[in-house]
């Protein structure tokens, strides 16, 4: 058992190290891209008007002029993104301790304003940039339409098979000509998605991110960046529509990139669910239930991968319970009796109920029942009866769906026969008067209500 605990700690350290390496690689890629752009910039600044942007968009339809037109639009789009959302500034400001989100955003926006250059003729752009926008119309046209039109042009240029979700663009002979364009466009979309605050704009950008999934076969680490953004928006977004759009992106990544990528999707979403499930109140119930349904759908993509993820998660629940049971006097009881642990039990009850007929997941019903049964009776004090009834609810649902007998009568009768349950509770009164009622009557009325 101790060796298993050590192995888990080593695996967690490896995951953290790998996550840090991914972040470092992303920063290195951004530095290299910015350096290459700075080297390739000419001294002449191009003025982009609404008519000029429209002309470039029309040139995207011709193969002969597609590459230069798309390159110009993508470079201008990147500068527009840097001008509108200072992603790195937001990230640096929010990571500083003692800063609230609003104060961090205000500081980031002040840094963005310092990079804004407004010319006497009314044009504006990034200070030291290659492009200047003549007016707001050209800027809005570039941000609203050019992003989609460039993606359409790349799909047409590579003859993308939209019916094949596992289409690999690197097998096309023209891929090398547009690889830099797609990388720069993907970087701009991801930066804008990470920094934008408007919910409608987020949903628009998440739909664009769905079209980038097919290119993750040819662009290294793109699927990991898409996964991080989609998971964050799915778990932290307050709007249901945006969370649904983020989940569709997660489902597309898992369905398109099976194997290790699907395992990463499940690992990231379970980790995000653990953070989300720490609080469980009337305002958070819908979000937790929605997250349970989403994870249930993700586990249905590939049962072999789902079994590996489920075994790891249920084993982690068991190891946490074992650590509590072996602690002196149950000193670590709070590691189990908290909303995060209970909601994780709730999640696996939903998943096992839904996939109880699958031969891969059905063997996990027994260890789940063992863990949940021990949690029920771990601390038999009356103040912990709420946990007991919650666990009994999970096991009853699983027993009904899977046609599996799970003995619960003794644990429930023990709670109902407790002395505190038989005598009147202090401070509990009926809704029709001030007389005290017995606990059985109080519970019965609450259930009937």
mmCIF file of N, CA and C in Angstrom, residues 172-272:
data_model
loop_
_atom_site.group_PDB
_atom_site.id
_atom_site.type_symbol
_atom_site.label_atom_id
_atom_site.label_comp_id
_atom_site.label_asym_id
_atom_site.label_seq_id
_atom_site.Cartn_x
_atom_site.Cartn_y
_atom_site.Cartn_z
ATOM 1 N N UNK A 172 -1.193 16.290 -47.288
ATOM 2 C CA UNK A 172 -1.401 17.064 -48.506
ATOM 3 C C UNK A 172 -0.089 17.721 -48.917
ATOM 4 N N UNK A 173 0.215 17.712 -50.205
ATOM 5 C CA UNK A 173 1.475 18.255 -50.697
ATOM 6 C C UNK A 173 1.554 19.777 -50.510
ATOM 7 N N UNK A 174 0.418 20.448 -50.397
ATOM 8 C CA UNK A 174 0.414 21.904 -50.227
ATOM 9 C C UNK A 174 0.543 22.341 -48.773
ATOM 10 N N UNK A 175 0.612 21.405 -47.851
ATOM 11 C CA UNK A 175 0.581 21.770 -46.435
ATOM 12 C C UNK A 175 1.755 22.657 -46.042
ATOM 13 N N UNK A 176 2.947 22.386 -46.572
ATOM 14 C CA UNK A 176 4.115 23.178 -46.195
ATOM 15 C C UNK A 176 3.954 24.647 -46.564
ATOM 16 N N UNK A 177 3.174 24.934 -47.585
ATOM 17 C CA UNK A 177 3.006 26.330 -47.998
ATOM 18 C C UNK A 177 2.112 27.110 -47.039
ATOM 19 N N UNK A 178 1.187 26.436 -46.394
ATOM 20 C CA UNK A 178 0.235 27.130 -45.524
ATOM 21 C C UNK A 178 0.449 26.803 -44.045
ATOM 22 N N UNK A 179 1.477 26.038 -43.727
ATOM 23 C CA UNK A 179 1.690 25.644 -42.328
ATOM 24 C C UNK A 179 1.919 26.862 -41.442
ATOM 25 N N UNK A 180 2.756 27.798 -41.896
ATOM 26 C CA UNK A 180 3.006 29.000 -41.107
ATOM 27 C C UNK A 180 1.759 29.849 -40.937
ATOM 28 N N UNK A 181 0.912 29.899 -41.967
ATOM 29 C CA UNK A 181 -0.326 30.679 -41.885
ATOM 30 C C UNK A 181 -1.257 30.085 -40.836
ATOM 31 N N UNK A 182 -1.414 28.765 -40.844
ATOM 32 C CA UNK A 182 -2.307 28.108 -39.893
ATOM 33 C C UNK A 182 -1.775 28.256 -38.470
ATOM 34 N N UNK A 183 -0.468 28.135 -38.270
ATOM 35 C CA UNK A 183 0.101 28.288 -36.936
ATOM 36 C C UNK A 183 -0.140 29.690 -36.391
ATOM 37 N N UNK A 184 0.107 30.704 -37.215
ATOM 38 C CA UNK A 184 -0.097 32.077 -36.769
ATOM 39 C C UNK A 184 -1.570 32.359 -36.503
ATOM 40 N N UNK A 185 -2.449 31.835 -37.353
ATOM 41 C CA UNK A 185 -3.885 32.033 -37.149
ATOM 42 C C UNK A 185 -4.350 31.337 -35.879
ATOM 43 N N UNK A 186 -3.871 30.109 -35.640
ATOM 44 C CA UNK A 186 -4.255 29.388 -34.431
ATOM 45 C C UNK A 186 -3.769 30.110 -33.186
ATOM 46 N N UNK A 187 -2.565 30.646 -33.242
ATOM 47 C CA UNK A 187 -2.051 31.383 -32.089
ATOM 48 C C UNK A 187 -2.906 32.613 -31.786
ATOM 49 N N UNK A 188 -3.332 33.324 -32.813
ATOM 50 C CA UNK A 188 -4.169 34.513 -32.616
ATOM 51 C C UNK A 188 -5.528 34.140 -32.027
ATOM 52 N N UNK A 189 -6.121 33.066 -32.553
ATOM 53 C CA UNK A 189 -7.441 32.648 -32.051
ATOM 54 C C UNK A 189 -7.354 32.213 -30.595
ATOM 55 N N UNK A 190 -6.308 31.466 -30.248
ATOM 56 C CA UNK A 190 -6.167 30.985 -28.876
ATOM 57 C C UNK A 190 -5.893 32.131 -27.905
ATOM 58 N N UNK A 191 -5.063 33.087 -28.324
ATOM 59 C CA UNK A 191 -4.797 34.237 -27.461
ATOM 60 C C UNK A 191 -6.058 35.063 -27.244
ATOM 61 N N UNK A 192 -6.821 35.255 -28.295
ATOM 62 C CA UNK A 192 -8.048 36.039 -28.161
ATOM 63 C C UNK A 192 -9.077 35.312 -27.303
ATOM 64 N N UNK A 193 -9.171 33.989 -27.451
ATOM 65 C CA UNK A 193 -10.112 33.220 -26.636
ATOM 66 C C UNK A 193 -9.738 33.267 -25.163
ATOM 67 N N UNK A 194 -8.450 33.264 -24.860
ATOM 68 C CA UNK A 194 -8.007 33.275 -23.468
ATOM 69 C C UNK A 194 -8.245 34.623 -22.798
ATOM 70 N N UNK A 195 -8.196 35.702 -23.569
ATOM 71 C CA UNK A 195 -8.255 37.021 -22.958
ATOM 72 C C UNK A 195 -9.563 37.753 -23.068
ATOM 73 N N UNK A 196 -10.461 37.315 -23.946
ATOM 74 C CA UNK A 196 -11.706 38.054 -24.149
ATOM 75 C C UNK A 196 -12.664 37.800 -22.995
ATOM 76 N N UNK A 197 -13.492 38.794 -22.683
ATOM 77 C CA UNK A 197 -14.447 38.690 -21.579
ATOM 78 C C UNK A 197 -15.884 38.512 -22.046
ATOM 79 N N UNK A 198 -16.209 38.984 -23.226
ATOM 80 C CA UNK A 198 -17.582 38.917 -23.708
ATOM 81 C C UNK A 198 -17.960 37.471 -24.012
ATOM 82 N N UNK A 199 -19.113 37.029 -23.492
ATOM 83 C CA UNK A 199 -19.517 35.632 -23.642
ATOM 84 C C UNK A 199 -19.866 35.286 -25.085
ATOM 85 N N UNK A 200 -20.535 36.175 -25.778
ATOM 86 C CA UNK A 200 -20.889 35.900 -27.173
ATOM 87 C C UNK A 200 -19.646 35.772 -28.038
ATOM 88 N N UNK A 201 -18.653 36.625 -27.786
ATOM 89 C CA UNK A 201 -17.392 36.526 -28.529
ATOM 90 C C UNK A 201 -16.673 35.224 -28.204
ATOM 91 N N UNK A 202 -16.742 34.799 -26.952
ATOM 92 C CA UNK A 202 -16.123 33.519 -26.584
ATOM 93 C C UNK A 202 -16.739 32.363 -27.362
ATOM 94 N N UNK A 203 -18.067 32.360 -27.468
ATOM 95 C CA UNK A 203 -18.724 31.271 -28.200
ATOM 96 C C UNK A 203 -18.340 31.297 -29.677
ATOM 97 N N UNK A 204 -18.225 32.492 -30.250
ATOM 98 C CA UNK A 204 -17.782 32.614 -31.638
ATOM 99 C C UNK A 204 -16.375 32.043 -31.806
ATOM 100 N N UNK A 205 -15.482 32.366 -30.885
ATOM 101 C CA UNK A 205 -14.108 31.892 -30.987
ATOM 102 C C UNK A 205 -14.001 30.397 -30.714
ATOM 103 N N UNK A 206 -14.812 29.876 -29.809
ATOM 104 C CA UNK A 206 -14.790 28.436 -29.559
ATOM 105 C C UNK A 206 -15.250 27.648 -30.778
ATOM 106 N N UNK A 207 -16.189 28.217 -31.556
ATOM 107 C CA UNK A 207 -16.570 27.560 -32.813
ATOM 108 C C UNK A 207 -15.413 27.562 -33.799
ATOM 109 N N UNK A 208 -14.627 28.650 -33.814
ATOM 110 C CA UNK A 208 -13.437 28.675 -34.674
ATOM 111 C C UNK A 208 -12.403 27.653 -34.176
ATOM 112 N N UNK A 209 -12.317 27.481 -32.860
ATOM 113 C CA UNK A 209 -11.372 26.500 -32.321
ATOM 114 C C UNK A 209 -11.739 25.077 -32.744
ATOM 115 N N UNK A 210 -13.028 24.809 -32.916
ATOM 116 C CA UNK A 210 -13.446 23.483 -33.374
ATOM 117 C C UNK A 210 -12.868 23.168 -34.746
ATOM 118 N N UNK A 211 -12.734 24.192 -35.581
ATOM 119 C CA UNK A 211 -12.175 23.968 -36.915
ATOM 120 C C UNK A 211 -10.671 23.763 -36.872
ATOM 121 N N UNK A 212 -10.033 24.161 -35.767
ATOM 122 C CA UNK A 212 -8.588 23.967 -35.646
ATOM 123 C C UNK A 212 -8.226 22.565 -35.181
ATOM 124 N N UNK A 213 -9.202 21.802 -34.701
ATOM 125 C CA UNK A 213 -8.908 20.473 -34.166
ATOM 126 C C UNK A 213 -8.305 19.573 -35.236
ATOM 127 N N UNK A 214 -8.822 19.672 -36.457
ATOM 128 C CA UNK A 214 -8.297 18.822 -37.537
ATOM 129 C C UNK A 214 -6.832 19.110 -37.824
ATOM 130 N N UNK A 215 -6.397 20.341 -37.593
ATOM 131 C CA UNK A 215 -5.007 20.708 -37.874
ATOM 132 C C UNK A 215 -4.071 20.324 -36.736
ATOM 133 N N UNK A 216 -4.624 19.849 -35.612
ATOM 134 C CA UNK A 216 -3.764 19.415 -34.513
ATOM 135 C C UNK A 216 -3.010 18.135 -34.849
ATOM 136 N N UNK A 217 -3.448 17.417 -35.897
ATOM 137 C CA UNK A 217 -2.690 16.241 -36.339
ATOM 138 C C UNK A 217 -1.321 16.651 -36.878
ATOM 139 N N UNK A 218 -1.244 17.852 -37.458
ATOM 140 C CA UNK A 218 -0.008 18.287 -38.108
ATOM 141 C C UNK A 218 0.754 19.327 -37.297
ATOM 142 N N UNK A 219 0.117 19.992 -36.347
ATOM 143 C CA UNK A 219 0.770 21.032 -35.554
ATOM 144 C C UNK A 219 0.996 20.491 -34.146
ATOM 145 N N UNK A 220 2.238 20.413 -33.749
ATOM 146 C CA UNK A 220 2.582 19.856 -32.454
ATOM 147 C C UNK A 220 2.066 20.741 -31.320
ATOM 148 N N UNK A 221 1.504 20.112 -30.284
ATOM 149 C CA UNK A 221 1.030 20.762 -29.065
ATOM 150 C C UNK A 221 -0.225 21.611 -29.264
ATOM 151 N N UNK A 222 -0.776 21.669 -30.465
ATOM 152 C CA UNK A 222 -1.990 22.459 -30.664
ATOM 153 C C UNK A 222 -3.160 21.833 -29.918
ATOM 154 N N UNK A 223 -3.257 20.500 -29.934
ATOM 155 C CA UNK A 223 -4.371 19.863 -29.228
ATOM 156 C C UNK A 223 -4.295 20.099 -27.723
ATOM 157 N N UNK A 224 -3.068 20.155 -27.164
ATOM 158 C CA UNK A 224 -2.934 20.425 -25.732
ATOM 159 C C UNK A 224 -3.381 21.850 -25.398
ATOM 160 N N UNK A 225 -3.061 22.802 -26.266
ATOM 161 C CA UNK A 225 -3.483 24.188 -26.014
ATOM 162 C C UNK A 225 -4.998 24.328 -26.155
ATOM 163 N N UNK A 226 -5.555 23.679 -27.157
ATOM 164 C CA UNK A 226 -7.012 23.702 -27.302
ATOM 165 C C UNK A 226 -7.685 23.061 -26.093
ATOM 166 N N UNK A 227 -7.111 21.985 -25.587
ATOM 167 C CA UNK A 227 -7.686 21.275 -24.453
ATOM 168 C C UNK A 227 -7.673 22.142 -23.198
ATOM 169 N N UNK A 228 -6.589 22.857 -22.966
ATOM 170 C CA UNK A 228 -6.500 23.706 -21.779
ATOM 171 C C UNK A 228 -7.545 24.816 -21.825
ATOM 172 N N UNK A 229 -7.688 25.459 -22.971
ATOM 173 C CA UNK A 229 -8.657 26.550 -23.082
ATOM 174 C C UNK A 229 -10.076 26.026 -22.945
ATOM 175 N N UNK A 230 -10.381 24.916 -23.618
ATOM 176 C CA UNK A 230 -11.743 24.370 -23.555
ATOM 177 C C UNK A 230 -12.089 23.926 -22.135
ATOM 178 N N UNK A 231 -11.150 23.304 -21.438
ATOM 179 C CA UNK A 231 -11.417 22.858 -20.074
ATOM 180 C C UNK A 231 -11.652 24.036 -19.142
ATOM 181 N N UNK A 232 -10.862 25.079 -19.296
ATOM 182 C CA UNK A 232 -11.035 26.252 -18.431
ATOM 183 C C UNK A 232 -12.384 26.917 -18.652
ATOM 184 N N UNK A 233 -12.771 27.082 -19.903
ATOM 185 C CA UNK A 233 -14.060 27.715 -20.191
ATOM 186 C C UNK A 233 -15.219 26.821 -19.750
ATOM 187 N N UNK A 234 -15.061 25.515 -19.872
ATOM 188 C CA UNK A 234 -16.115 24.580 -19.462
ATOM 189 C C UNK A 234 -16.334 24.607 -17.955
ATOM 190 N N UNK A 235 -15.263 24.718 -17.195
ATOM 191 C CA UNK A 235 -15.370 24.639 -15.741
ATOM 192 C C UNK A 235 -15.627 25.982 -15.077
ATOM 193 N N UNK A 236 -15.125 27.074 -15.655
ATOM 194 C CA UNK A 236 -15.175 28.361 -14.978
ATOM 195 C C UNK A 236 -16.220 29.306 -15.529
ATOM 196 N N UNK A 237 -16.726 29.048 -16.727
ATOM 197 C CA UNK A 237 -17.657 29.992 -17.340
ATOM 198 C C UNK A 237 -18.994 29.978 -16.595
ATOM 199 N N UNK A 238 -19.570 31.163 -16.416
ATOM 200 C CA UNK A 238 -20.841 31.288 -15.708
ATOM 201 C C UNK A 238 -22.043 31.107 -16.638
ATOM 202 N N UNK A 239 -21.851 31.324 -17.926
ATOM 203 C CA UNK A 239 -22.953 31.209 -18.890
ATOM 204 C C UNK A 239 -23.079 29.767 -19.366
ATOM 205 N N UNK A 240 -24.295 29.238 -19.338
ATOM 206 C CA UNK A 240 -24.509 27.849 -19.751
ATOM 207 C C UNK A 240 -24.202 27.648 -21.229
ATOM 208 N N UNK A 241 -24.549 28.637 -22.070
ATOM 209 C CA UNK A 241 -24.317 28.488 -23.511
ATOM 210 C C UNK A 241 -22.826 28.360 -23.815
ATOM 211 N N UNK A 242 -22.008 29.158 -23.141
ATOM 212 C CA UNK A 242 -20.565 29.093 -23.363
ATOM 213 C C UNK A 242 -20.004 27.768 -22.851
ATOM 214 N N UNK A 243 -20.497 27.294 -21.722
ATOM 215 C CA UNK A 243 -20.031 26.006 -21.189
ATOM 216 C C UNK A 243 -20.393 24.859 -22.129
ATOM 217 N N UNK A 244 -21.561 24.917 -22.734
ATOM 218 C CA UNK A 244 -21.967 23.880 -23.688
ATOM 219 C C UNK A 244 -21.059 23.918 -24.911
ATOM 220 N N UNK A 245 -20.754 25.122 -25.406
ATOM 221 C CA UNK A 245 -19.871 25.233 -26.564
ATOM 222 C C UNK A 245 -18.476 24.707 -26.231
ATOM 223 N N UNK A 246 -17.980 24.976 -25.029
ATOM 224 C CA UNK A 246 -16.674 24.456 -24.626
ATOM 225 C C UNK A 246 -16.701 22.936 -24.521
ATOM 226 N N UNK A 247 -17.823 22.381 -24.024
ATOM 227 C CA UNK A 247 -17.927 20.921 -23.938
ATOM 228 C C UNK A 247 -17.939 20.289 -25.327
ATOM 229 N N UNK A 248 -18.613 20.915 -26.279
ATOM 230 C CA UNK A 248 -18.606 20.382 -27.644
ATOM 231 C C UNK A 248 -17.199 20.350 -28.214
ATOM 232 N N UNK A 249 -16.393 21.348 -27.877
ATOM 233 C CA UNK A 249 -15.001 21.339 -28.309
ATOM 234 C C UNK A 249 -14.238 20.202 -27.633
ATOM 235 N N UNK A 250 -14.457 19.993 -26.354
ATOM 236 C CA UNK A 250 -13.805 18.880 -25.657
ATOM 237 C C UNK A 250 -14.208 17.535 -26.259
ATOM 238 N N UNK A 251 -15.496 17.383 -26.544
ATOM 239 C CA UNK A 251 -15.973 16.126 -27.123
ATOM 240 C C UNK A 251 -15.371 15.902 -28.504
ATOM 241 N N UNK A 252 -15.231 16.968 -29.279
ATOM 242 C CA UNK A 252 -14.630 16.853 -30.610
ATOM 243 C C UNK A 252 -13.166 16.456 -30.515
ATOM 244 N N UNK A 253 -12.435 17.024 -29.567
ATOM 245 C CA UNK A 253 -11.024 16.663 -29.392
ATOM 246 C C UNK A 253 -10.903 15.192 -29.013
ATOM 247 N N UNK A 254 -11.731 14.740 -28.076
ATOM 248 C CA UNK A 254 -11.672 13.341 -27.667
ATOM 249 C C UNK A 254 -12.107 12.395 -28.757
ATOM 250 N N UNK A 255 -13.088 12.797 -29.567
ATOM 251 C CA UNK A 255 -13.578 11.922 -30.641
ATOM 252 C C UNK A 255 -12.626 11.889 -31.825
ATOM 253 N N UNK A 256 -11.939 12.989 -32.079
ATOM 254 C CA UNK A 256 -11.038 13.066 -33.236
ATOM 255 C C UNK A 256 -9.681 12.482 -32.928
ATOM 256 N N UNK A 257 -9.162 12.823 -31.739
ATOM 257 C CA UNK A 257 -7.841 12.354 -31.347
ATOM 258 C C UNK A 257 -7.999 11.309 -30.253
ATOM 259 N N UNK A 258 -8.174 10.051 -30.639
ATOM 260 C CA UNK A 258 -8.406 8.981 -29.671
ATOM 261 C C UNK A 258 -7.089 8.570 -29.013
ATOM 262 N N UNK A 259 -7.172 7.653 -28.085
ATOM 263 C CA UNK A 259 -5.970 7.153 -27.418
ATOM 264 C C UNK A 259 -5.488 8.109 -26.342
ATOM 265 N N UNK A 260 -4.228 8.536 -26.472
ATOM 266 C CA UNK A 260 -3.620 9.403 -25.464
ATOM 267 C C UNK A 260 -4.338 10.731 -25.354
ATOM 268 N N UNK A 261 -4.815 11.277 -26.478
ATOM 269 C CA UNK A 261 -5.507 12.562 -26.431
ATOM 270 C C UNK A 261 -6.817 12.446 -25.663
ATOM 271 N N UNK A 262 -7.546 11.356 -25.850
ATOM 272 C CA UNK A 262 -8.777 11.154 -25.094
ATOM 273 C C UNK A 262 -8.476 10.976 -23.611
ATOM 274 N N UNK A 263 -7.390 10.294 -23.286
ATOM 275 C CA UNK A 263 -7.012 10.170 -21.883
ATOM 276 C C UNK A 263 -6.683 11.530 -21.279
ATOM 277 N N UNK A 264 -6.025 12.392 -22.069
ATOM 278 C CA UNK A 264 -5.741 13.753 -21.590
ATOM 279 C C UNK A 264 -7.025 14.536 -21.370
ATOM 280 N N UNK A 265 -7.994 14.368 -22.268
ATOM 281 C CA UNK A 265 -9.279 15.050 -22.113
ATOM 282 C C UNK A 265 -9.952 14.623 -20.807
ATOM 283 N N UNK A 266 -9.983 13.329 -20.542
ATOM 284 C CA UNK A 266 -10.604 12.835 -19.318
ATOM 285 C C UNK A 266 -9.838 13.289 -18.078
ATOM 286 N N UNK A 267 -8.519 13.297 -18.158
ATOM 287 C CA UNK A 267 -7.724 13.706 -17.007
ATOM 288 C C UNK A 267 -7.932 15.188 -16.696
ATOM 289 N N UNK A 268 -7.919 16.017 -17.719
ATOM 290 C CA UNK A 268 -8.106 17.457 -17.510
ATOM 291 C C UNK A 268 -9.509 17.761 -16.992
ATOM 292 N N UNK A 269 -10.516 17.108 -17.556
ATOM 293 C CA UNK A 269 -11.886 17.399 -17.143
ATOM 294 C C UNK A 269 -12.165 16.888 -15.729
ATOM 295 N N UNK A 270 -11.608 15.741 -15.351
ATOM 296 C CA UNK A 270 -11.789 15.256 -13.980
ATOM 297 C C UNK A 270 -11.099 16.186 -12.982
ATOM 298 N N UNK A 271 -9.957 16.700 -13.365
ATOM 299 C CA UNK A 271 -9.276 17.643 -12.474
ATOM 300 C C UNK A 271 -10.088 18.929 -12.327
ATOM 301 N N UNK A 272 -10.639 19.400 -13.433
ATOM 302 C CA UNK A 272 -11.481 20.600 -13.368
ATOM 303 C C UNK A 272 -12.762 20.342 -12.586
#
